[in-house]
XYZ file of C-alpha atoms in Angstrom:
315
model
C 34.323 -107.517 -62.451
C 36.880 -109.839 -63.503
C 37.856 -111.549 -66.776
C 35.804 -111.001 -70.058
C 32.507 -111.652 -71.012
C 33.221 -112.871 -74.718
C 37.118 -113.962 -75.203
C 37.022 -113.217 -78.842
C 36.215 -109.035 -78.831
C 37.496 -109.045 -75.445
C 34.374 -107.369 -73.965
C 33.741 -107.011 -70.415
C 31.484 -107.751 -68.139
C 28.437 -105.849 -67.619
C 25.152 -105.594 -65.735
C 22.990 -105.233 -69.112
C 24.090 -108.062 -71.178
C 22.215 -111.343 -71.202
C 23.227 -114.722 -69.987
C 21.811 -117.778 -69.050
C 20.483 -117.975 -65.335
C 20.018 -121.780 -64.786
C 18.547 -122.703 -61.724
C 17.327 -119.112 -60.906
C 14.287 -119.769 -63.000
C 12.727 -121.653 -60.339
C 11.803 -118.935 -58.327
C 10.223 -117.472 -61.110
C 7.677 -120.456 -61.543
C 6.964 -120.443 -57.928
C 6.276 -116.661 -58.497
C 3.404 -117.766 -60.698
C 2.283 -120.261 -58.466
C 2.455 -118.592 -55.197
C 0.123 -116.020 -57.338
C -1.909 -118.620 -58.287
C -2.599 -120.141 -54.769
C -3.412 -116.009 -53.637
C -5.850 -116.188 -55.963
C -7.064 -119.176 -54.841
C -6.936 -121.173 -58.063
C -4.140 -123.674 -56.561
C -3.173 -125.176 -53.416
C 0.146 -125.778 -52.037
C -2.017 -129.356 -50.693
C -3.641 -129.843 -54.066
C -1.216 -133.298 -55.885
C 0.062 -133.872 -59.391
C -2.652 -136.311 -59.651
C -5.375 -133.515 -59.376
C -4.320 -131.456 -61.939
C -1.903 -133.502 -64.330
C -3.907 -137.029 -63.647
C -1.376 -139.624 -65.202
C 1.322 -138.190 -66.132
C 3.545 -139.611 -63.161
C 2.282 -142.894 -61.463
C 2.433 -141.684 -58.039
C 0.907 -138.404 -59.018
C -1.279 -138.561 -55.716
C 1.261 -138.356 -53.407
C 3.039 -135.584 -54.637
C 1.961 -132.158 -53.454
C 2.893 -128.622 -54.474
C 4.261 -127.652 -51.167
C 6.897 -130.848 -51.655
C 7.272 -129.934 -55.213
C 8.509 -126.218 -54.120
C 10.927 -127.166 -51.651
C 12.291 -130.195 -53.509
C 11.038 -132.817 -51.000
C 8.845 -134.686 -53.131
C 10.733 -137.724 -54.364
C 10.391 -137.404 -57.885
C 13.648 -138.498 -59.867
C 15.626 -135.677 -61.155
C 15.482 -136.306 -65.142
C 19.089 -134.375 -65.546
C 20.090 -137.554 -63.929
C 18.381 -139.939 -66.356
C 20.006 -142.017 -69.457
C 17.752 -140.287 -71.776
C 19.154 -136.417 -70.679
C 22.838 -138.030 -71.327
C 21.869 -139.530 -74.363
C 20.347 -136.126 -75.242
C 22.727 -134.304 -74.597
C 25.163 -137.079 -76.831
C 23.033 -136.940 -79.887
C 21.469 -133.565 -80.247
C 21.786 -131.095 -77.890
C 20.549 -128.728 -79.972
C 16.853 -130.166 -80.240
C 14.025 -128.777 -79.325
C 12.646 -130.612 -76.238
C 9.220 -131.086 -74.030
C 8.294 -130.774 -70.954
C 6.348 -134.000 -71.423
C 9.316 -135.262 -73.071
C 11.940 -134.900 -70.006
C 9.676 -135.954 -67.677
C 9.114 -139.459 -69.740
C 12.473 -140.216 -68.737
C 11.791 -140.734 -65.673
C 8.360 -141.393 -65.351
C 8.983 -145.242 -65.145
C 11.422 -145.036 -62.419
C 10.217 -144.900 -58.272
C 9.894 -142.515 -56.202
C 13.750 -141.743 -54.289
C 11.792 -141.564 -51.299
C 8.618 -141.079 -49.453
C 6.914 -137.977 -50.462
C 7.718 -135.219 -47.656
C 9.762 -137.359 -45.863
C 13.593 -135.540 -46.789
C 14.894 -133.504 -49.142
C 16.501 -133.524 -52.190
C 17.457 -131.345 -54.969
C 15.139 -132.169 -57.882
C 15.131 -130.000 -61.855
C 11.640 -132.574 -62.647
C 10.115 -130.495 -59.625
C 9.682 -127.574 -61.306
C 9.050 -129.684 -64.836
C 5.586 -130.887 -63.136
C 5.146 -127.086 -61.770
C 5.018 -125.097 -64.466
C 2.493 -128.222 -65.974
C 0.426 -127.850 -63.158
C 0.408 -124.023 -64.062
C -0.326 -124.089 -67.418
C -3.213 -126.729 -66.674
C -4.839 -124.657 -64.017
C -5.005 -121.767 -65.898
C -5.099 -122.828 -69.737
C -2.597 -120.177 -70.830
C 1.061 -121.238 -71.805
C 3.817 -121.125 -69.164
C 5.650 -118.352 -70.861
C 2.867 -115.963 -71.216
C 2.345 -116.689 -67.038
C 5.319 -115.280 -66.787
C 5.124 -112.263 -68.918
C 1.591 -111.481 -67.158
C 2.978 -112.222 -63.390
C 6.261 -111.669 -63.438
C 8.150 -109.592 -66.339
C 5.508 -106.996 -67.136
C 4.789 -105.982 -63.491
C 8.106 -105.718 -62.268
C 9.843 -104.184 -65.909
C 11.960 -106.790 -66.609
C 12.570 -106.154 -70.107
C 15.685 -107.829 -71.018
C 14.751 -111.399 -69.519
C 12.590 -114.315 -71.754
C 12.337 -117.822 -71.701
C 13.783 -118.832 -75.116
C 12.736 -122.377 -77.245
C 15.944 -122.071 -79.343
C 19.966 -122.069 -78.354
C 20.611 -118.816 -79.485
C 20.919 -115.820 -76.385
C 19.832 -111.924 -77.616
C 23.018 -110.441 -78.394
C 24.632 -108.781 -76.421
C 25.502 -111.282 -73.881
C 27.927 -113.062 -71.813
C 29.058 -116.075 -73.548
C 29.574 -119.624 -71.437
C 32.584 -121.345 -71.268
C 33.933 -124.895 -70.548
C 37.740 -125.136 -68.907
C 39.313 -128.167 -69.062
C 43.587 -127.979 -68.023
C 45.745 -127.503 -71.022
C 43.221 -126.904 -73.372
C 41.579 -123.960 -75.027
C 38.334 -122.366 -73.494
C 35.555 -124.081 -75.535
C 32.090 -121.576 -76.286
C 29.196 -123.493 -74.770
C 26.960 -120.353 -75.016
C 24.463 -121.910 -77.249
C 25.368 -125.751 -77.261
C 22.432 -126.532 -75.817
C 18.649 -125.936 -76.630
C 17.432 -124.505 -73.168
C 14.146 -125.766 -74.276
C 14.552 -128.748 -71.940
C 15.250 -126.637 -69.046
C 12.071 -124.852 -69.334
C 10.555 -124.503 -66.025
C 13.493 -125.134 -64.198
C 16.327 -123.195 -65.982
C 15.346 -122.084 -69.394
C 15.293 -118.261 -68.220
C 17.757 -115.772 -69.699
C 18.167 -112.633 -68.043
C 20.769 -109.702 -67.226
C 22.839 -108.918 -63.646
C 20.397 -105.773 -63.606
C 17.083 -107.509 -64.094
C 17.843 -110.177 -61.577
C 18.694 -108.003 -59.119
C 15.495 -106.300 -59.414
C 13.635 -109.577 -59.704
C 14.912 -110.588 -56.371
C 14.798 -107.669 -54.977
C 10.844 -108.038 -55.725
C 10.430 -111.341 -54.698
C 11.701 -110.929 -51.360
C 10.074 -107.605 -51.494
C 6.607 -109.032 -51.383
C 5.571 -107.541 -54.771
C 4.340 -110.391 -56.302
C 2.177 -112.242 -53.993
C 0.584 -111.369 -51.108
C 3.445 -111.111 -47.396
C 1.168 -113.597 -45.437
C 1.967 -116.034 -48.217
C 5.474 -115.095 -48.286
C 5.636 -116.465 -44.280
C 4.430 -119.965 -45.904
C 7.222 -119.513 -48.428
C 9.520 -118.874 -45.829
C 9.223 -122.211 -43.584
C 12.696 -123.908 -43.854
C 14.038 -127.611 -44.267
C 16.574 -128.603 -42.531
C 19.687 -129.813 -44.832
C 18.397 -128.039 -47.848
C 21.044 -126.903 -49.994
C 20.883 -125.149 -53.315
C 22.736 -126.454 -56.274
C 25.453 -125.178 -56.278
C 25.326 -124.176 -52.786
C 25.320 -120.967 -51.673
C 27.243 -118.451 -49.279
C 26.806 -119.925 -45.588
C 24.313 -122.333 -44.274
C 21.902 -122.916 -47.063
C 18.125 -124.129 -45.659
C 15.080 -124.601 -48.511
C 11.708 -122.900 -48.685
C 9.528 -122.997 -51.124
C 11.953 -122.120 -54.337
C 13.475 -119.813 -52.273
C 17.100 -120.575 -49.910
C 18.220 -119.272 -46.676
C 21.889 -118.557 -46.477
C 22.740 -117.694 -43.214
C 26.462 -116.032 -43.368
C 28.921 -114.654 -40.870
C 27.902 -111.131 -41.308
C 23.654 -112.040 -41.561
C 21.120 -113.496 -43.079
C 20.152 -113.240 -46.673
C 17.518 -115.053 -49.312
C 17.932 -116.231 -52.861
C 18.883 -118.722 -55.265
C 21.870 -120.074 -57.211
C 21.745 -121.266 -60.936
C 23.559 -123.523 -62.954
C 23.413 -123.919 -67.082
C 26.754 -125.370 -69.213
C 28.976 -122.417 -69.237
C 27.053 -120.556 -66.238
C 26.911 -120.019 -62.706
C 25.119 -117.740 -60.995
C 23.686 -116.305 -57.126
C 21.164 -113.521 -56.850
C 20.013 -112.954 -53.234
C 18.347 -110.257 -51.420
C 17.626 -108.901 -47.481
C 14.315 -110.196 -46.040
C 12.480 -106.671 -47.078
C 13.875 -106.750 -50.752
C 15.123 -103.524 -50.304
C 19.036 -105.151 -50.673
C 20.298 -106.773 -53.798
C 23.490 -108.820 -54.491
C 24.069 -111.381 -57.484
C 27.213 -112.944 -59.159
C 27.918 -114.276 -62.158
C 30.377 -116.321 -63.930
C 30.680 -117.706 -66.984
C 32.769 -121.040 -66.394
C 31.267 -124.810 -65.166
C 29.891 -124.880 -61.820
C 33.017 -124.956 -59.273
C 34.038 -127.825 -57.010
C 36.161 -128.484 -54.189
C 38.496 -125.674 -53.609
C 37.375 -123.350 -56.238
C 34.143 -123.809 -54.505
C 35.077 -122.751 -51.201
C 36.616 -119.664 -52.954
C 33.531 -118.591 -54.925
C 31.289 -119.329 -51.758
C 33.970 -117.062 -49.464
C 33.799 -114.642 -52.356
C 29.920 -114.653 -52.203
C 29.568 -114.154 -48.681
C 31.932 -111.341 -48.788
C 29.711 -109.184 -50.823
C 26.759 -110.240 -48.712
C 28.665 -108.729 -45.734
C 29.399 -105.525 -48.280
C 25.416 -105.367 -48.881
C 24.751 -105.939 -45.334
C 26.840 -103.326 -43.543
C 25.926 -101.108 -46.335
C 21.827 -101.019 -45.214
């Protein structure tokens, strides 16, 4: 560890306080779903328009599968006027998923449906809709059932309100020649919801991925559907190596091997969890500064990869 977790007490950094985990919430949904299609109660085939009938105009030609692994077109609604004008106005109000998606719901398609991809937070919006809808039970109790209970994650919850459990890592904005500003709770995570409302610890991530590579959620011959790459897919931010999608899940293919995972990305956060193709291997990273760019990217990326190599030679 390096740096401090909270500037003001000076605490460090440790693997059992909380902190945001952005983007890593999306393989969480897809852990529901992917449980859902084992059971047979969803199809990776099945559209928007089956389930949620309406509630995007080209429902029909969306599909699961495309929603997963962010090739299905739909406008990403962090992109939208209404999420700046949210985030101008009242950060700190409560939002829905019906709500976020209305941003964009008048706006076209980026593309034909399965035809490329792109990195999209309204995927996982619609998912965790389509979840709810299939089963009649409310996203965040899917999660307790599917995910948290089974696997003991006891520190990580999808919070409705700004506030994190205490204790945890606070978030940070850095701008040159000015004071570290506390983002931790200047948002309402409410609007992230499916697709990065989660807050978590470094230890219960690592055993979350550990079980979702692992095959402890849903079923291995599923896990080989999961596991079909696209070309070009890159996670956001991107990860150690050559990044490929699967279904909510990324390949990063490094100098030193091969590991799966996810990055995340929440004001103040950044984070990588990734694990070997058996789960039995576990690495994540966390910082609590804005997503890097340029050549503090490259560093965090070289730094990343590095302690893939660590975990690697270490099996």
């Amino acid at each position: 560890g390096s740096g401090v977790a909270d500037l003001g007490s000076g605490r460090r950094m440790r693997p059992g306080l909380n902190y945001r985990v952005g983007s890593l919430t999306k393989p969480f949904v897809a852990t529901v779903v992917l449980q859902l299609v084992a059971e047979g109660r969803l199809s990776l085939s099945d559209t928007v328009g089956r389930w949620l009938p309406g509630i995007l105009p080209y429902g029909d030609q969306v599909t699961v599968r495309q929603l997963l692994n962010h090739t299905s077109g739909v406008p990403d609604y962090t992109e939208s006027d209404g999420f700046r004008m949210q985030i101008e106005t009242d950060p700190k109000g409560h939002l829905s998923p019906a709500t976020v998606l209305s941003w964009v719901e008048k706006d076209p398609l980026v593309f034909t449906p399965g035809s490329r991809y792109q990195y999209s937070n309204s995927d996982n919006i619609v998912v965790g809709l389509m979840a709810e809808r299939v089963t009649g039970r409310p996203y965040g109790r899917l999660l307790r059932e599917i995910v948290f209970k089974p696997l003991g994650l006891r520190r990580t919850s999808l919070p409705t309100k700004p506030p994190l459990p205490r204790p945890f890592i606070h978030g940070y904005m850095v701008q040159p020649g000015s004071a570290p500003e506390d983002v931790s709770t200047f948002l309402n995570p409410s609007g992230a919801w499916a697709s990065g409302g989660i807050v978590s610890t470094p230890k219960d991530l690592g055993t979350f991925i550990r079980g979702y590579l692992g095959a402890r959620l849903f079923p291995a011959s599923l896990q080989r559907r999961q596991l079909r790459f696209v070309a070009g897919g890159e996670s956001s931010p991107p990860g150690p190596g050559r990044n490929s999608a699967g279904l909510a899940v990324f390949r990063y293919r490094t100098r030193c091997g091969t590991v799966y995972g996810h990055t995340g990305n929440f004001p103040g956060y950044v984070q990588f969890a990734a694990a070997t193709r058996d789960g039995s291997r576990a690495v994540t990273t966390s910082l609590n500064i804005p997503a890097p760019t340029g050549a503090l990217l490259a560093r965090l990326r070289a730094m990343q990869e590095t302690a893939v190599c660590l975990l690697l030679r270490s099996k």
